[in-house]
Short mmCIF file of C-alpha atoms (C1' of nucleotides) in Angstrom, two decimals:
data_model
loop_
_atom_site.label_atom_id
_atom_site.label_comp_id
_atom_site.label_asym_id
_atom_site.label_seq_id
_atom_site.Cartn_x
_atom_site.Cartn_y
_atom_site.Cartn_z
CA MET S 1 -3.05 -4.21 19.73
CA SER S 2 -4.59 -1.04 18.27
CA PRO S 3 -5.73 0.76 21.83
CA ALA S 4 -8.44 2.66 22.06
CA GLY S 5 -6.56 5.40 22.37
CA SER S 6 -3.21 6.77 20.62
CA SER S 7 -2.44 8.90 19.35
CA ARG S 8 -1.02 7.81 15.38
CA TRP S 9 -2.26 5.35 13.21
CA SER S 10 -1.19 1.95 13.73
CA PRO S 11 -2.75 -0.58 11.10
CA THR S 12 -4.08 -4.08 11.60
CA THR S 13 -2.10 -6.88 10.00
CA GLU S 14 -4.81 -7.79 7.87
CA GLN S 15 -4.99 -3.27 6.88
CA LEU S 16 -1.11 -4.16 5.82
CA MET S 17 -1.46 -6.74 4.53
CA ILE S 18 -4.44 -4.99 2.10
CA LEU S 19 -2.39 -2.42 1.87
CA GLU S 20 1.28 -4.16 0.29
CA GLU S 21 -0.76 -6.35 -1.37
CA LEU S 22 -2.25 -3.49 -2.88
CA TYR S 23 1.53 -2.38 -3.27
CA ARG S 24 2.71 -5.09 -4.72
CA SER S 25 0.16 -4.99 -7.37
CA GLY S 26 1.61 -2.22 -8.86
CA ILE S 27 -0.62 1.02 -7.04
CA ARG S 28 1.81 3.85 -6.18
CA THR S 29 0.24 6.74 -5.68
CA PRO S 30 -3.00 5.89 -5.19
CA SER S 31 -5.81 8.16 -6.77
CA ALA S 32 -8.93 10.67 -3.83
CA SER S 33 -11.79 7.64 -5.03
CA GLN S 34 -8.43 5.40 -4.88
CA ILE S 35 -8.13 6.04 -1.56
CA GLN S 36 -11.32 5.87 -1.01
CA GLN S 37 -12.26 2.81 -1.66
CA ILE S 38 -9.31 0.82 -0.25
CA THR S 39 -10.15 3.61 3.17
CA THR S 40 -13.56 2.17 2.77
CA HIS S 41 -12.99 -1.74 2.69
CA LEU S 42 -9.59 -0.70 5.58
CA SER S 43 -12.02 0.28 7.97
CA PHE S 44 -14.12 -2.78 8.61
CA TYR S 45 -10.54 -4.46 9.81
CA GLY S 46 -9.81 -0.96 12.77
CA ARG S 47 -10.33 2.91 12.42
CA ILE S 48 -8.48 3.96 9.60
CA GLU S 49 -8.59 7.50 7.02
CA GLY S 50 -8.54 9.18 4.59
CA LYS S 51 -4.96 10.27 5.16
CA ASN S 52 -3.54 7.49 6.48
CA VAL S 53 -3.49 5.68 3.05
CA PHE S 54 -1.97 8.50 1.97
CA TYR S 55 0.15 8.39 4.19
CA TRP S 56 1.02 4.89 3.91
CA PHE S 57 1.63 4.50 -0.41
CA GLN S 58 3.62 7.62 0.39
CA ASN S 59 6.16 6.47 2.44
CA HIS S 60 6.54 3.23 1.96
CA LYS S 61 7.37 3.87 -2.60
CA ALA S 62 9.81 6.98 -0.77
CA ARG S 63 11.98 3.40 1.27
CA ASP S 64 11.33 1.80 -1.35
CA ARG S 65 13.36 3.64 -3.56
CA GLN S 66 15.53 4.55 -0.63
CA LYS S 67 16.79 1.02 -0.33
CA LEU S 68 16.89 0.23 -4.21
CA ARG S 69 19.16 3.82 -3.81
CA ARG S 70 21.00 1.57 -0.63
CA LYS S 71 21.81 -1.58 -3.15
CA LEU S 72 23.49 0.30 -6.36
CA THR S 73 24.96 2.30 -3.91
CA LYS S 74 26.80 -0.28 -2.12
CA GLN S 75 26.78 -2.90 -5.78
CA LEU S 76 28.77 -0.16 -7.30
CA GLN S 77 30.39 0.47 -4.70
CA LEU S 78 32.08 -3.15 -3.96
CA GLN S 79 32.34 -2.67 -8.24
CA GLN S 80 34.91 -0.50 -8.38
CA GLN S 81 37.02 -2.16 -5.56
CA GLN S 82 36.78 -4.88 -7.67
CA LEU S 83 37.43 -3.14 -10.71
CA GLN S 84 40.95 -1.14 -8.57
CA LEU S 85 41.87 -4.00 -7.43
CA HIS S 86 42.27 -5.79 -10.83
CA HIS S 87 44.00 -3.30 -12.22
CA CYS S 88 41.52 -2.08 -14.47
CA GLN S 89 41.86 1.63 -14.48
CA LEU S 90 39.33 2.39 -17.47
CA THR S 91 37.89 5.89 -16.23
CA PRO S 92 35.04 5.65 -14.01
CA ASP S 93 31.21 6.39 -16.43
CA ILE S 94 29.79 3.60 -14.30
CA THR S 95 28.29 5.80 -12.46
CA ASN S 96 26.01 6.58 -14.74
CA HIS S 97 24.66 3.10 -14.68
CA PHE S 98 23.32 4.46 -11.67
CA PHE S 99 21.52 7.09 -12.44
CA ALA S 100 20.13 5.01 -15.58
CA TYR S 101 18.81 2.45 -12.39
CA SER S 102 17.20 5.81 -9.99
CA PRO S 103 14.23 6.09 -11.39
CA SER S 104 14.78 8.87 -13.03
CA SER S 105 10.62 9.78 -14.50
CA SER S 106 9.40 11.39 -11.96
CA THR S 107 5.45 11.16 -13.46
CA GLN S 108 4.63 7.10 -13.55
CA ASP S 109 7.45 6.01 -11.80
CA PHE S 110 7.60 1.13 -11.43
CA PRO S 111 5.72 -0.94 -14.21
CA PHE S 112 3.17 -2.61 -12.26
CA TYR S 113 3.36 -6.18 -11.94
CA ASN S 114 -0.02 -7.28 -11.76
CA PRO S 115 -1.76 -4.80 -12.83
CA PRO S 116 -4.95 -4.62 -10.45
CA THR S 117 -8.50 -5.18 -13.41
CA PHE S 118 -10.81 -3.74 -10.27
CA LEU S 119 -9.33 -0.38 -10.49
CA PHE S 120 -9.23 0.73 -13.87
CA GLN S 121 -12.81 0.20 -14.83
CA GLY S 122 -13.25 3.60 -16.36
CA GLY S 123 -11.41 3.09 -19.33
CA SER S 124 -9.31 5.24 -18.45
CA SER S 125 -4.95 4.96 -18.43
CA ASN S 126 -3.41 4.45 -15.73
CA THR S 127 -1.41 8.21 -16.19
CA SER S 128 -4.28 10.50 -15.93
CA GLU S 129 -6.63 8.04 -12.80
CA GLN S 130 -3.31 8.91 -11.04
CA ALA S 131 -2.17 11.50 -12.37
CA LEU S 132 -4.81 13.49 -9.52
CA ASN S 133 -3.25 12.67 -6.33
CA CYS S 134 -1.63 15.46 -4.16
CA ALA S 135 -2.81 15.20 -0.58
CA TRP S 136 -5.90 18.20 -1.89
CA ASN S 137 -7.77 16.56 -4.19
CA VAL S 138 -7.23 13.09 -2.04
CA HIS S 139 -8.82 13.99 0.84
CA ASN S 140 -11.70 16.22 -1.25
CA LEU S 141 -13.10 13.31 -0.84
CA GLN S 142 -13.14 13.10 2.73
CA SER S 143 -16.64 14.30 4.09
CA ASN S 144 -16.43 13.31 8.51
CA LEU S 145 -12.45 14.23 9.53
CA VAL S 146 -12.26 16.14 12.61
CA ALA S 147 -9.85 19.37 11.60
CA ARG S 148 -8.46 18.63 15.21
CA GLU S 149 -8.48 22.27 16.21
CA ASP S 150 -6.67 19.73 19.73
CA VAL S 151 -5.27 16.40 20.04
CA THR S 152 -9.02 15.23 20.12
CA PHE S 153 -8.93 12.22 18.07
CA TYR S 154 -12.16 9.85 17.14
CA ASN S 155 -11.28 7.08 19.64
CA ASN S 156 -14.75 6.60 18.91
CA GLY S 157 -14.17 2.90 18.34
CA TRP S 158 -14.47 1.70 14.71
CA SER S 159 -17.61 3.85 14.16
CA THR S 160 -16.46 6.31 11.76
CA PRO S 161 -18.96 6.15 8.53
CA VAL S 162 -16.32 5.99 6.07
CA ASP S 163 -20.12 7.22 3.66
CA VAL S 164 -19.89 6.07 0.33
CA ASN S 165 -22.91 7.20 -0.41
CA ASN S 166 -22.20 10.37 -0.01
CA GLN S 167 -21.41 11.43 -2.58
CA PRO S 168 -20.46 15.12 -4.23
CA SER S 169 -23.76 16.29 -6.22
CA SER S 170 -21.60 17.32 -8.44
CA CYS S 171 -18.88 14.49 -8.88
CA CYS S 172 -18.72 11.87 -11.87
CA THR S 173 -19.93 14.18 -14.64
CA SER S 174 -19.76 11.70 -17.31
CA ARG S 175 -17.94 8.85 -15.24
CA PRO S 176 -18.60 5.42 -15.93
CA LEU S 177 -17.49 4.28 -12.16
CA LYS S 178 -19.86 4.94 -9.37
CA THR S 179 -18.84 4.07 -6.16
CA LEU S 180 -16.65 1.02 -8.60
CA ASP S 181 -16.06 -2.30 -6.35
CA LEU S 182 -12.54 -1.75 -5.49
CA PHE S 183 -11.59 -5.69 -3.99
CA PRO S 184 -13.85 -8.62 -6.10
CA LEU S 185 -13.33 -10.77 -3.16
CA THR S 186 -12.76 -13.35 -5.73
CA THR S 187 -9.07 -14.16 -5.43
CA THR S 188 -8.03 -14.17 -8.97
CA ARG S 189 -3.94 -13.05 -8.42
CA THR S 190 -1.43 -16.24 -9.64
CA ASP S 191 0.83 -14.79 -7.06
CA GLU S 192 3.68 -14.26 -9.14
CA ASP S 193 5.88 -13.24 -6.11
CA CYS S 194 3.56 -12.73 -4.56
CA THR S 195 4.80 -14.40 -1.68
CA ALA S 196 2.00 -13.12 1.53
CA PRO S 197 -0.83 -15.66 2.28
CA PRO S 198 -4.74 -14.42 0.95
CA PRO S 199 -6.24 -12.23 2.84
CA LYS S 200 -7.49 -13.88 6.53
CA GLU S 201 -11.26 -13.46 6.88
CA LEU S 202 -11.67 -12.53 10.71
CA MET F 1 -7.55 40.05 -15.04
CA SER F 2 -9.04 36.54 -13.31
CA PRO F 3 -11.22 35.16 -17.37
CA ALA F 4 -13.68 33.22 -15.81
CA GLY F 5 -11.64 30.02 -16.98
CA SER F 6 -8.52 29.29 -16.36
CA SER F 7 -6.93 26.18 -15.69
CA ARG F 8 -4.99 27.48 -12.29
CA TRP F 9 -5.74 29.91 -10.10
CA SER F 10 -4.33 33.77 -10.18
CA PRO F 11 -5.80 35.74 -7.44
CA THR F 12 -6.54 39.31 -7.87
CA THR F 13 -5.00 42.56 -7.28
CA GLU F 14 -7.19 42.78 -3.67
CA GLN F 15 -6.19 38.97 -3.17
CA LEU F 16 -2.62 39.62 -2.84
CA MET F 17 -2.73 42.53 -0.68
CA ILE F 18 -3.79 40.74 1.53
CA LEU F 19 -2.05 37.76 1.59
CA GLU F 20 0.49 39.47 1.89
CA GLU F 21 -0.59 41.74 4.25
CA LEU F 22 -0.84 38.38 6.51
CA TYR F 23 2.39 37.46 5.56
CA ARG F 24 4.36 39.93 6.45
CA SER F 25 2.29 40.47 10.20
CA GLY F 26 3.95 36.73 10.91
CA ILE F 27 1.75 34.26 9.20
CA ARG F 28 3.96 31.30 7.57
CA THR F 29 1.98 28.06 8.13
CA PRO F 30 -1.50 29.60 8.94
CA SER F 31 -3.11 26.38 10.46
CA ALA F 32 -6.99 24.19 9.81
CA SER F 33 -8.71 27.31 10.84
CA GLN F 34 -7.52 30.46 9.01
CA ILE F 35 -7.52 29.23 6.07
CA GLN F 36 -11.07 28.32 6.06
CA GLN F 37 -11.13 31.63 8.00
CA ILE F 38 -9.22 33.75 4.79
CA THR F 39 -10.64 32.41 2.14
CA THR F 40 -13.62 32.91 3.18
CA HIS F 41 -12.69 36.09 3.67
CA LEU F 42 -10.79 36.26 0.07
CA SER F 43 -13.69 34.30 -1.40
CA PHE F 44 -15.30 37.57 -1.37
CA TYR F 45 -12.63 39.21 -4.23
CA GLY F 46 -12.96 36.24 -6.75
CA ARG F 47 -13.05 32.54 -6.27
CA ILE F 48 -10.44 31.11 -4.13
CA GLU F 49 -10.98 28.25 -3.00
CA GLY F 50 -8.58 26.35 0.72
CA LYS F 51 -6.05 24.79 -2.20
CA ASN F 52 -5.02 28.11 -2.47
CA VAL F 53 -4.43 29.67 0.63
CA PHE F 54 -2.51 26.76 1.39
CA TYR F 55 -0.51 27.11 -1.65
CA TRP F 56 0.39 29.77 -1.80
CA PHE F 57 1.68 30.48 1.08
CA GLN F 58 3.54 27.24 1.35
CA ASN F 59 5.43 29.14 -1.95
CA HIS F 60 5.56 31.79 -0.12
CA LYS F 61 7.97 30.93 2.09
CA ALA F 62 9.63 29.26 0.46
CA ARG F 63 10.93 30.98 -2.02
CA ASP F 64 11.71 33.99 0.80
CA ARG F 65 13.55 31.16 2.05
CA GLN F 66 15.13 30.78 -1.40
CA LYS F 67 16.15 34.38 -1.69
CA LEU F 68 18.20 34.81 1.44
CA ARG F 69 19.92 31.71 1.13
CA ARG F 70 20.51 32.85 -2.26
CA LYS F 71 21.06 36.28 -0.97
CA LEU F 72 23.54 34.56 1.82
CA THR F 73 25.66 33.02 -0.37
CA LYS F 74 26.91 35.43 -3.45
CA GLN F 75 27.59 37.79 0.18
CA LEU F 76 29.61 34.80 1.41
CA GLN F 77 31.50 34.46 -1.84
CA LEU F 78 32.68 37.86 -1.89
CA GLN F 79 33.52 37.41 1.66
CA GLN F 80 35.76 35.12 0.67
CA GLN F 81 37.21 36.66 -2.37
CA GLN F 82 37.89 39.65 -0.62
CA LEU F 83 39.48 37.70 1.89
CA GLN F 84 42.17 35.91 -0.14
CA LEU F 85 42.68 39.44 -1.96
CA HIS F 86 43.27 40.89 1.32
CA HIS F 87 45.59 37.39 1.99
CA CYS F 88 44.33 37.45 5.20
CA GLN F 89 44.47 33.16 5.09
CA LEU F 90 42.48 32.73 7.88
CA THR F 91 40.80 29.17 7.84
CA PRO F 92 37.28 29.69 6.43
CA ASP F 93 34.24 28.34 8.78
CA ILE F 94 32.65 31.23 7.74
CA THR F 95 30.91 28.59 6.35
CA ASN F 96 28.89 28.23 9.46
CA HIS F 97 28.05 31.91 9.07
CA PHE F 98 26.01 30.61 6.48
CA PHE F 99 24.02 27.04 8.24
CA ALA F 100 23.47 30.25 11.94
CA TYR F 101 21.16 31.59 9.51
CA SER F 102 19.35 29.34 7.44
CA PRO F 103 16.19 28.82 9.15
CA SER F 104 17.77 25.38 10.66
CA SER F 105 14.63 24.83 14.04
CA SER F 106 12.30 23.96 10.93
CA THR F 107 8.48 23.93 13.36
CA GLN F 108 9.03 27.44 14.39
CA ASP F 109 11.01 29.38 11.72
CA PHE F 110 10.16 33.76 12.13
CA PRO F 111 9.97 36.17 13.92
CA PHE F 112 6.15 37.88 14.31
CA TYR F 113 6.87 41.25 13.17
CA ASN F 114 3.39 42.26 14.00
CA PRO F 115 1.47 39.87 15.60
CA PRO F 116 -1.73 39.56 13.71
CA THR F 117 -3.65 39.33 17.28
CA PHE F 118 -7.54 38.77 15.72
CA LEU F 119 -5.86 34.74 15.10
CA PHE F 120 -4.96 34.55 18.37
CA GLN F 121 -8.21 34.66 20.44
CA GLY F 122 -8.70 31.61 21.47
CA GLY F 123 -5.93 32.18 23.98
CA SER F 124 -3.68 28.67 22.83
CA SER F 125 0.48 29.72 21.96
CA ASN F 126 0.86 30.76 18.85
CA THR F 127 3.00 26.76 19.08
CA SER F 128 0.26 24.99 19.24
CA GLU F 129 -1.07 27.15 16.45
CA GLN F 130 0.85 26.49 13.89
CA ALA F 131 2.20 22.82 14.76
CA LEU F 132 -1.77 21.24 13.38
CA ASN F 133 -1.82 22.71 9.51
CA CYS F 134 -0.38 19.31 7.43
CA ALA F 135 -2.93 19.53 4.11
CA TRP F 136 -4.52 16.67 5.22
CA ASN F 137 -6.19 18.34 8.24
CA VAL F 138 -5.62 22.08 6.33
CA HIS F 139 -8.99 20.52 3.66
CA ASN F 140 -11.03 19.43 6.60
CA LEU F 141 -12.05 21.82 6.31
CA GLN F 142 -13.59 22.30 2.39
CA SER F 143 -16.34 20.60 1.62
CA ASN F 144 -18.10 21.49 -1.66
CA LEU F 145 -14.45 20.54 -3.48
CA VAL F 146 -14.65 18.15 -6.45
CA ALA F 147 -12.42 15.63 -7.01
CA ARG F 148 -10.56 16.15 -10.03
CA GLU F 149 -11.83 13.38 -11.79
CA ASP F 150 -11.51 14.78 -14.84
CA VAL F 151 -10.28 17.80 -15.75
CA THR F 152 -13.63 19.38 -16.31
CA PHE F 153 -12.69 22.13 -13.41
CA TYR F 154 -16.05 24.40 -11.91
CA ASN F 155 -16.00 27.38 -13.50
CA ASN F 156 -19.28 29.17 -13.06
CA GLY F 157 -18.22 32.36 -11.87
CA TRP F 158 -17.34 32.65 -7.53
CA SER F 159 -20.30 31.22 -6.36
CA THR F 160 -18.06 28.50 -4.81
CA PRO F 161 -20.18 29.52 -1.16
CA VAL F 162 -17.73 27.81 0.68
CA ASP F 163 -20.35 28.07 3.87
CA VAL F 164 -19.11 29.08 6.80
CA ASN F 165 -21.55 27.85 7.63
CA ASN F 166 -21.90 24.68 6.84
CA GLN F 167 -19.05 23.22 10.54
CA PRO F 168 -18.38 19.11 11.00
CA SER F 169 -20.87 18.93 13.36
CA SER F 170 -18.84 17.67 16.21
CA CYS F 171 -15.99 20.18 15.52
CA CYS F 172 -14.99 22.81 18.36
CA THR F 173 -15.58 20.38 21.66
CA SER F 174 -13.54 23.47 23.47
CA ARG F 175 -12.77 26.12 22.15
CA PRO F 176 -14.83 30.12 21.98
CA LEU F 177 -13.56 30.66 18.41
CA LYS F 178 -16.14 29.97 15.73
CA THR F 179 -16.04 31.96 12.56
CA LEU F 180 -13.89 34.38 15.02
CA ASP F 181 -13.82 37.93 13.72
CA LEU F 182 -10.93 37.72 11.83
CA PHE F 183 -10.45 40.24 9.82
CA PRO F 184 -12.05 42.93 11.50
CA LEU F 185 -13.02 44.79 7.93
CA THR F 186 -12.34 48.55 10.31
CA THR F 187 -8.82 48.51 8.52
CA THR F 188 -6.55 50.23 11.20
CA ARG F 189 -2.98 49.21 9.66
CA THR F 190 -1.15 51.31 8.77
CA ASP F 191 -0.08 51.21 5.98
CA GLU F 192 3.34 50.89 6.35
CA ASP F 193 4.90 49.66 3.26
CA CYS F 194 1.63 48.91 1.50
CA THR F 195 3.29 50.82 -1.89
CA ALA F 196 0.01 49.78 -3.35
CA PRO F 197 -2.19 51.98 -4.74
CA PRO F 198 -6.28 51.08 -4.26
CA PRO F 199 -7.84 47.57 -5.74
CA LYS F 200 -9.12 49.42 -8.81
CA GLU F 201 -12.69 47.34 -9.15
CA LEU F 202 -12.94 46.24 -12.65
"C1'" DG M 1 0.47 49.20 -32.58
"C1'" DC M 2 -0.08 43.71 -31.70
"C1'" DA M 3 0.13 39.52 -31.66
"C1'" DA M 4 3.95 35.48 -31.75
"C1'" DA M 5 7.56 33.93 -29.01
"C1'" DT M 6 11.12 34.47 -25.37
"C1'" DT M 7 11.44 34.55 -20.78
"C1'" DA M 8 10.23 34.73 -15.92
"C1'" DA M 9 7.41 34.02 -12.03
"C1'" DT M 10 4.64 31.26 -9.56
"C1'" DG M 11 -0.19 28.08 -8.61
"C1'" DA M 12 -0.14 23.60 -8.10
"C1'" DT M 13 2.64 18.07 -7.28
"C1'" DT M 14 5.94 15.01 -5.97
"C1'" DT M 15 10.02 13.50 -3.68
"C1'" DA M 16 13.20 13.97 -0.34
"C1'" DT M 17 13.74 14.51 4.66
"C1'" DT M 18 12.96 15.27 9.85
"C1'" DC M 19 10.41 14.48 13.09
"C1'" DA M 20 7.96 11.88 16.59
"C1'" DA M 21 5.96 7.47 17.72
"C1'" DG M 22 6.35 3.19 19.74
"C1'" DC T 1 15.61 0.04 14.43
"C1'" DT T 2 10.78 1.03 12.87
"C1'" DT T 3 7.95 3.73 10.54
"C1'" DG T 4 3.50 6.63 10.99
"C1'" DA T 5 2.80 12.10 10.70
"C1'" DA T 6 4.68 16.38 8.72
"C1'" DT T 7 7.45 20.00 6.51
"C1'" DA T 8 10.61 22.02 2.99
"C1'" DA T 9 13.47 21.53 -1.26
"C1'" DA T 10 12.98 19.94 -6.16
"C1'" DT T 11 9.97 20.30 -9.56
"C1'" DC T 12 6.54 20.10 -13.18
"C1'" DA T 13 2.88 23.31 -15.80
"C1'" DT T 14 0.54 27.07 -16.55
"C1'" DT T 15 -0.50 31.91 -16.83
"C1'" DA T 16 1.27 36.74 -16.94
"C1'" DA T 17 5.45 40.42 -18.55
"C1'" DT T 18 8.53 40.83 -22.15
"C1'" DT T 19 11.29 41.46 -25.91
"C1'" DT T 20 11.51 41.06 -31.37
"C1'" DG T 21 9.86 41.57 -36.16
"C1'" DC T 22 6.42 42.83 -38.61
#
DNA sequence: GCAAATTAATGATTTATTCAAG
DNA sequence: CTTGAATAAATCATTAATTTGC
């Protein structure tokens, strides 16, 4: 797996498992520093860049929403059919139920199943933490990415240095978080609905 | 104008004029290197970052499309009304005309009115040039941006160094374009429709 | 004239859609 | 068919125009 020269990133099994676990733990739109940390950690399991993490969360969230939406519309169709069968001719404002279910608040889109403590050591509320993750800000931490002027991407193994120490000198104005330890390696999760096995350290 | 400390960038008159001229000249989704050059040049007229250029083109293009769309729908409504008035009851497949006008090909969306020669010195076709400009790639050239961990943005005048020399060492594998002169500084423009007055130096 | 109040423009983010690799 | 990658559309949020009452 993960051939040396493929045009797009394909996650390793370990990478995917960790990403899914982070997703289950409540992370939807990771901030710039979060993406940095995740990338750093996952680069141990194979070639990966920050944008891969960025896109992965974006796609996963979107396709979760999409899946949910389809399921709800299908349920609604069934309900309406059954209502018609039962000769109940109430004016069908049931459609409002659908919109009530759909994530209408665009800022915060999901309750945290299992709040990842390691990500909130700075003490800031999650809203302010998760507000700063457009593609531009997220990429601010990526320093050693080639601008991909031509399609010769870097397939020199996964020697991508990722450089946690190479923080911009002007960062951390009044924040206690510098290279805060994102993966504590002590799996203190309660495995509420984590059907996946714990990540097997290769 | 352009107060030293505002939360969002507001373009100077000169910057706006140059951006609009570039837009008129056919640039819609500038590549990473193009954005780099434009930013470098425009930073002379005031504080600016690469993402500002990126967003500007994105918004300008989108709102152009939107404007065109509204105009066309309005025209169509008028046409349909007139058709009804004239008792012509042709089946109105006129709606197809609308979709024919709307930019359906998402890859290349506009003909070049006035091909900007300074941007195509590398000899590559415009399609390959303009294909590599997602937010991630575009931002690769931005080196000294703070990750905006808190809202303390940098209002230290426009001393942003922009750093043309600080190119990643692995860039320019086989490209002749290194800091290729985007703006030739010889204003050989014909001032076709530049109705704006010359920029008043504040 | 001049600010407070309103409205219009537009910079910045997020979400939906689409393309394409595998 | 799944999914990484990229783009377009929709939305949010802040600034500039402008209106309005004084």
